[in-house]
Amino acid sequence: MAVTKIKCRTSGTDKAIQYILNGDKTRGQILTARLNCDPGYEYRQMKDTKEYFDKTDGRQCYHIIISYKPGEVTPELALQIAEEFARENLSDYEVVMAVHTDKRHIHSHIVFNSVSLKGEKYHLGRGDYYRKIRAFFQLYIFHFIIVAELDRVIDHAFQVRIRKEFSSFFHQAEASTGKLF
């Protein structure tokens, strides 16, 4: 199962973006995506948003890292999950996403501005991280169930544990797709 962590950065947004977009790690930037910002202008646009709303102090960006077990997902699926997570949970923020394939395990990076396009400062309060990560895992499980056919990808003990832990999500997926899980 994927492992996640989030970093709150008070500086170095440009360096975080440069790092995650490194062509040696992202197959020449093929495994990258953006939401609400343009290639080559990500940092400038994030900075402009902060300046426009006069919110340049404190946290500058957030950096989510999602590491998968070797063979657990393809790089393309990891990017698709990151993009869906960003669209569903960070739609009002400038977001840069990348999948790194330079290690034995695939890992995704999501860097997003601390200030939304509406001028709201993102606050990671008690429990917020877990709600965001739960949303990520719902997408993750959704892909294994509907896209990757869970029963052929993951061992039986893992299936049972996931079905038990996310039973309400399975019921929603069954209702929306008409497919039994």
PDB file of C-alpha atoms in Angstrom:
ATOM      1  CA  MET A   1       0.000   0.000   0.000  1.00  0.00           C
ATOM      2  CA  ALA A   2       1.195   3.533  -0.706  1.00  0.00           C
ATOM      3  CA  VAL A   3       2.926   5.601   1.953  1.00  0.00           C
ATOM      4  CA  THR A   4       2.229   9.334   2.104  1.00  0.00           C
ATOM      5  CA  LYS A   5       3.718  12.363   3.781  1.00  0.00           C
ATOM      6  CA  ILE A   6       3.212  16.094   3.544  1.00  0.00           C
ATOM      7  CA  LYS A   7       5.724  18.870   4.079  1.00  0.00           C
ATOM      8  CA  CYS A   8       4.842  22.471   4.846  1.00  0.00           C
ATOM      9  CA  ARG A   9       7.464  24.755   3.345  1.00  0.00           C
ATOM     10  CA  THR A  10       8.139  28.310   4.508  1.00  0.00           C
ATOM     11  CA  SER A  11      10.629  28.884   1.674  1.00  0.00           C
ATOM     12  CA  GLY A  12      12.027  27.167  -1.379  1.00  0.00           C
ATOM     13  CA  THR A  13       8.886  26.813  -3.476  1.00  0.00           C
ATOM     14  CA  ASP A  14      10.948  27.339  -6.626  1.00  0.00           C
ATOM     15  CA  LYS A  15      13.431  24.657  -5.555  1.00  0.00           C
ATOM     16  CA  ALA A  16      10.632  22.211  -4.721  1.00  0.00           C
ATOM     17  CA  ILE A  17       9.114  22.736  -8.179  1.00  0.00           C
ATOM     18  CA  GLN A  18      12.495  22.383  -9.893  1.00  0.00           C
ATOM     19  CA  TYR A  19      13.176  19.195  -7.945  1.00  0.00           C
ATOM     20  CA  ILE A  20       9.903  17.470  -8.753  1.00  0.00           C
ATOM     21  CA  LEU A  21      10.060  18.469 -12.453  1.00  0.00           C
ATOM     22  CA  ASN A  22      13.602  17.103 -12.884  1.00  0.00           C
ATOM     23  CA  GLY A  23      13.634  15.502 -16.335  1.00  0.00           C
ATOM     24  CA  ASP A  24      16.010  12.749 -15.219  1.00  0.00           C
ATOM     25  CA  LYS A  25      13.388  11.587 -12.718  1.00  0.00           C
ATOM     26  CA  THR A  26      10.226  12.181 -14.802  1.00  0.00           C
ATOM     27  CA  ARG A  27      11.168  10.656 -18.165  1.00  0.00           C
ATOM     28  CA  GLY A  28      12.000  14.035 -19.631  1.00  0.00           C
ATOM     29  CA  GLN A  29       9.011  15.695 -17.915  1.00  0.00           C
ATOM     30  CA  ILE A  30       6.554  13.354 -19.623  1.00  0.00           C
ATOM     31  CA  LEU A  31       5.293  12.274 -16.190  1.00  0.00           C
ATOM     32  CA  THR A  32       4.294  15.770 -15.079  1.00  0.00           C
ATOM     33  CA  ALA A  33       1.077  17.741 -14.902  1.00  0.00           C
ATOM     34  CA  ARG A  34      -0.214  21.073 -13.687  1.00  0.00           C
ATOM     35  CA  LEU A  35      -3.465  22.493 -12.427  1.00  0.00           C
ATOM     36  CA  ASN A  36      -4.167  26.243 -12.667  1.00  0.00           C
ATOM     37  CA  CYS A  37      -0.623  27.119 -13.755  1.00  0.00           C
ATOM     38  CA  ASP A  38       1.441  27.022 -16.927  1.00  0.00           C
ATOM     39  CA  PRO A  39       4.620  25.054 -17.705  1.00  0.00           C
ATOM     40  CA  GLY A  40       7.691  27.148 -16.989  1.00  0.00           C
ATOM     41  CA  TYR A  41       5.720  29.746 -15.010  1.00  0.00           C
ATOM     42  CA  GLU A  42       4.538  27.695 -12.032  1.00  0.00           C
ATOM     43  CA  TYR A  43       6.634  29.431  -9.379  1.00  0.00           C
ATOM     44  CA  ARG A  44       6.055  32.929 -10.798  1.00  0.00           C
ATOM     45  CA  GLN A  45       2.292  32.349 -10.881  1.00  0.00           C
ATOM     46  CA  MET A  46       2.247  31.036  -7.297  1.00  0.00           C
ATOM     47  CA  LYS A  47       4.262  34.039  -6.161  1.00  0.00           C
ATOM     48  CA  ASP A  48       2.006  36.446  -8.088  1.00  0.00           C
ATOM     49  CA  THR A  49      -1.078  34.936  -6.427  1.00  0.00           C
ATOM     50  CA  LYS A  50       0.417  35.489  -2.961  1.00  0.00           C
ATOM     51  CA  GLU A  51       1.393  39.073  -3.813  1.00  0.00           C
ATOM     52  CA  TYR A  52      -1.992  39.877  -5.340  1.00  0.00           C
ATOM     53  CA  PHE A  53      -3.760  38.852  -2.114  1.00  0.00           C
ATOM     54  CA  ASP A  54      -0.984  40.287   0.111  1.00  0.00           C
ATOM     55  CA  LYS A  55      -0.324  36.887   1.691  1.00  0.00           C
ATOM     56  CA  THR A  56       3.406  36.477   1.259  1.00  0.00           C
ATOM     57  CA  ASP A  57       4.327  35.530   4.840  1.00  0.00           C
ATOM     58  CA  GLY A  58       4.490  32.128   6.512  1.00  0.00           C
ATOM     59  CA  ARG A  59       3.934  28.909   4.667  1.00  0.00           C
ATOM     60  CA  GLN A  60       4.668  29.212   0.985  1.00  0.00           C
ATOM     61  CA  CYS A  61       3.655  25.802  -0.340  1.00  0.00           C
ATOM     62  CA  TYR A  62       2.817  22.248   0.603  1.00  0.00           C
ATOM     63  CA  HIS A  63       4.589  19.196  -0.779  1.00  0.00           C
ATOM     64  CA  ILE A  64       2.821  15.836  -0.746  1.00  0.00           C
ATOM     65  CA  ILE A  65       4.886  12.723  -1.476  1.00  0.00           C
ATOM     66  CA  ILE A  66       3.236   9.403  -2.275  1.00  0.00           C
ATOM     67  CA  SER A  67       5.490   6.343  -2.452  1.00  0.00           C
ATOM     68  CA  TYR A  68       4.262   3.063  -3.911  1.00  0.00           C
ATOM     69  CA  LYS A  69       5.632  -0.436  -3.474  1.00  0.00           C
ATOM     70  CA  PRO A  70       7.598  -1.710  -6.494  1.00  0.00           C
ATOM     71  CA  GLY A  71       5.153  -3.041  -9.084  1.00  0.00           C
ATOM     72  CA  GLU A  72       2.124  -1.605  -7.297  1.00  0.00           C
ATOM     73  CA  VAL A  73       1.222   0.979  -9.960  1.00  0.00           C
ATOM     74  CA  THR A  74       2.461   2.087 -13.336  1.00  0.00           C
ATOM     75  CA  PRO A  75       3.951   5.577 -13.606  1.00  0.00           C
ATOM     76  CA  GLU A  76       0.980   6.619 -15.733  1.00  0.00           C
ATOM     77  CA  LEU A  77      -1.531   5.414 -13.143  1.00  0.00           C
ATOM     78  CA  ALA A  78       0.401   7.176 -10.355  1.00  0.00           C
ATOM     79  CA  LEU A  79       0.178  10.429 -12.347  1.00  0.00           C
ATOM     80  CA  GLN A  80      -3.514   9.903 -13.061  1.00  0.00           C
ATOM     81  CA  ILE A  81      -4.214   9.382  -9.350  1.00  0.00           C
ATOM     82  CA  ALA A  82      -2.230  12.539  -8.462  1.00  0.00           C
ATOM     83  CA  GLU A  83      -4.143  14.552 -11.070  1.00  0.00           C
ATOM     84  CA  GLU A  84      -7.522  13.319  -9.855  1.00  0.00           C
ATOM     85  CA  PHE A  85      -6.553  14.004  -6.249  1.00  0.00           C
ATOM     86  CA  ALA A  86      -5.555  17.573  -7.184  1.00  0.00           C
ATOM     87  CA  ARG A  87      -8.741  18.196  -9.195  1.00  0.00           C
ATOM     88  CA  GLU A  88     -10.956  16.917  -6.384  1.00  0.00           C
ATOM     89  CA  ASN A  89      -9.116  18.387  -3.388  1.00  0.00           C
ATOM     90  CA  LEU A  90      -7.026  21.338  -4.619  1.00  0.00           C
ATOM     91  CA  SER A  91      -9.088  22.751  -7.473  1.00  0.00           C
ATOM     92  CA  ASP A  92      -8.678  26.365  -6.266  1.00  0.00           C
ATOM     93  CA  TYR A  93      -4.882  26.156  -5.964  1.00  0.00           C
ATOM     94  CA  GLU A  94      -1.956  26.234  -8.352  1.00  0.00           C
ATOM     95  CA  VAL A  95      -0.620  22.690  -8.345  1.00  0.00           C
ATOM     96  CA  VAL A  96       2.404  20.980  -9.912  1.00  0.00           C
ATOM     97  CA  MET A  97       2.515  17.187 -10.049  1.00  0.00           C
ATOM     98  CA  ALA A  98       5.228  14.757 -11.081  1.00  0.00           C
ATOM     99  CA  VAL A  99       5.972  11.051 -10.928  1.00  0.00           C
ATOM    100  CA  HIS A 100       9.551   9.994 -10.306  1.00  0.00           C
ATOM    101  CA  THR A 101      10.804   6.713 -11.729  1.00  0.00           C
ATOM    102  CA  ASP A 102      14.483   7.058 -10.780  1.00  0.00           C
ATOM    103  CA  LYS A 103      14.225   4.713  -7.778  1.00  0.00           C
ATOM    104  CA  ARG A 104      13.117   1.105  -7.469  1.00  0.00           C
ATOM    105  CA  HIS A 105       9.722   2.350  -6.285  1.00  0.00           C
ATOM    106  CA  ILE A 106       7.511   4.836  -8.105  1.00  0.00           C
ATOM    107  CA  HIS A 107       6.693   7.973  -6.149  1.00  0.00           C
ATOM    108  CA  SER A 108       4.494  10.972  -6.889  1.00  0.00           C
ATOM    109  CA  HIS A 109       5.030  14.558  -5.823  1.00  0.00           C
ATOM    110  CA  ILE A 110       2.340  17.216  -5.524  1.00  0.00           C
ATOM    111  CA  VAL A 111       3.431  20.782  -4.760  1.00  0.00           C
ATOM    112  CA  PHE A 112       0.679  23.334  -4.282  1.00  0.00           C
ATOM    113  CA  ASN A 113       0.509  27.016  -3.427  1.00  0.00           C
ATOM    114  CA  SER A 114      -0.382  27.975   0.123  1.00  0.00           C
ATOM    115  CA  VAL A 115      -2.769  30.654  -1.202  1.00  0.00           C
ATOM    116  CA  SER A 116      -5.766  29.748  -3.349  1.00  0.00           C
ATOM    117  CA  LEU A 117      -6.875  31.583  -6.456  1.00  0.00           C
ATOM    118  CA  LYS A 118      -9.647  33.023  -4.244  1.00  0.00           C
ATOM    119  CA  GLY A 119      -7.105  34.442  -1.787  1.00  0.00           C
ATOM    120  CA  GLU A 120      -7.643  31.890   0.962  1.00  0.00           C
ATOM    121  CA  LYS A 121      -4.565  30.718   2.827  1.00  0.00           C
ATOM    122  CA  TYR A 122      -4.449  26.938   3.103  1.00  0.00           C
ATOM    123  CA  HIS A 123      -4.310  25.803   6.711  1.00  0.00           C
ATOM    124  CA  LEU A 124      -3.347  22.293   7.597  1.00  0.00           C
ATOM    125  CA  GLY A 125      -5.131  21.945  10.898  1.00  0.00           C
ATOM    126  CA  ARG A 126      -5.477  18.998  13.202  1.00  0.00           C
ATOM    127  CA  GLY A 127      -7.046  16.154  11.251  1.00  0.00           C
ATOM    128  CA  ASP A 128      -6.850  17.905   7.852  1.00  0.00           C
ATOM    129  CA  TYR A 129      -3.871  15.852   6.748  1.00  0.00           C
ATOM    130  CA  TYR A 130      -5.717  12.652   7.542  1.00  0.00           C
ATOM    131  CA  ARG A 131      -8.827  13.796   5.667  1.00  0.00           C
ATOM    132  CA  LYS A 132      -6.703  14.633   2.607  1.00  0.00           C
ATOM    133  CA  ILE A 133      -4.863  11.344   2.811  1.00  0.00           C
ATOM    134  CA  ARG A 134      -8.133   9.453   3.240  1.00  0.00           C
ATOM    135  CA  ALA A 135      -9.371  11.173   0.057  1.00  0.00           C
ATOM    136  CA  PHE A 136      -6.162  10.090  -1.689  1.00  0.00           C
ATOM    137  CA  PHE A 137      -6.582   6.493  -0.550  1.00  0.00           C
ATOM    138  CA  GLN A 138     -10.185   6.472  -1.739  1.00  0.00           C
ATOM    139  CA  LEU A 139      -8.950   7.421  -5.208  1.00  0.00           C
ATOM    140  CA  TYR A 140      -6.157   4.892  -4.917  1.00  0.00           C
ATOM    141  CA  ILE A 141      -8.548   2.095  -3.951  1.00  0.00           C
ATOM    142  CA  PHE A 142     -11.040   3.211  -6.616  1.00  0.00           C
ATOM    143  CA  HIS A 143      -8.359   2.726  -9.268  1.00  0.00           C
ATOM    144  CA  PHE A 144      -7.462  -0.709  -7.999  1.00  0.00           C
ATOM    145  CA  ILE A 145     -11.113  -1.735  -7.899  1.00  0.00           C
ATOM    146  CA  ILE A 146     -12.476  -0.267 -11.088  1.00  0.00           C
ATOM    147  CA  VAL A 147      -9.442   0.470 -13.257  1.00  0.00           C
ATOM    148  CA  ALA A 148      -6.921  -2.194 -12.280  1.00  0.00           C
ATOM    149  CA  GLU A 149      -9.331  -4.921 -11.089  1.00  0.00           C
ATOM    150  CA  LEU A 150      -8.346  -5.310  -7.459  1.00  0.00           C
ATOM    151  CA  ASP A 151      -8.766  -9.082  -7.328  1.00  0.00           C
ATOM    152  CA  ARG A 152      -6.058  -9.617  -9.966  1.00  0.00           C
ATOM    153  CA  VAL A 153      -3.577  -7.047  -8.669  1.00  0.00           C
ATOM    154  CA  ILE A 154      -3.498  -7.436  -4.890  1.00  0.00           C
ATOM    155  CA  ASP A 155      -3.360 -10.538  -2.666  1.00  0.00           C
ATOM    156  CA  HIS A 156      -6.516 -11.810  -0.956  1.00  0.00           C
ATOM    157  CA  ALA A 157      -5.619 -10.786   2.627  1.00  0.00           C
ATOM    158  CA  PHE A 158      -5.052  -7.236   1.468  1.00  0.00           C
ATOM    159  CA  GLN A 159      -8.381  -7.229  -0.403  1.00  0.00           C
ATOM    160  CA  VAL A 160     -10.246  -8.306   2.737  1.00  0.00           C
ATOM    161  CA  ARG A 161      -8.583  -5.619   4.862  1.00  0.00           C
ATOM    162  CA  ILE A 162      -9.267  -2.880   2.303  1.00  0.00           C
ATOM    163  CA  ARG A 163     -12.871  -3.954   1.759  1.00  0.00           C
ATOM    164  CA  LYS A 164     -13.472  -3.863   5.515  1.00  0.00           C
ATOM    165  CA  GLU A 165     -11.745  -0.507   6.069  1.00  0.00           C
ATOM    166  CA  PHE A 166     -13.434   1.219   3.124  1.00  0.00           C
ATOM    167  CA  SER A 167     -16.786  -0.588   3.142  1.00  0.00           C
ATOM    168  CA  SER A 168     -18.803   2.621   2.722  1.00  0.00           C
ATOM    169  CA  PHE A 169     -16.666   3.593  -0.259  1.00  0.00           C
ATOM    170  CA  PHE A 170     -17.222   0.158  -1.839  1.00  0.00           C
ATOM    171  CA  HIS A 171     -20.981   0.575  -1.420  1.00  0.00           C
ATOM    172  CA  GLN A 172     -20.796   3.973  -3.143  1.00  0.00           C
ATOM    173  CA  ALA A 173     -18.706   2.513  -5.970  1.00  0.00           C
ATOM    174  CA  GLU A 174     -21.165  -0.355  -6.372  1.00  0.00           C
ATOM    175  CA  ALA A 175     -24.119   2.052  -6.450  1.00  0.00           C
ATOM    176  CA  SER A 176     -22.503   4.340  -9.009  1.00  0.00           C
ATOM    177  CA  THR A 177     -21.171   1.625 -11.318  1.00  0.00           C
ATOM    178  CA  GLY A 178     -23.627  -1.215 -10.838  1.00  0.00           C
ATOM    179  CA  LYS A 179     -20.578  -3.471 -10.409  1.00  0.00           C
ATOM    180  CA  LEU A 180     -20.227  -5.680  -7.315  1.00  0.00           C
ATOM    181  CA  PHE A 181     -16.976  -5.538  -5.388  1.00  0.00           C
TER     182      PHE A 181
END
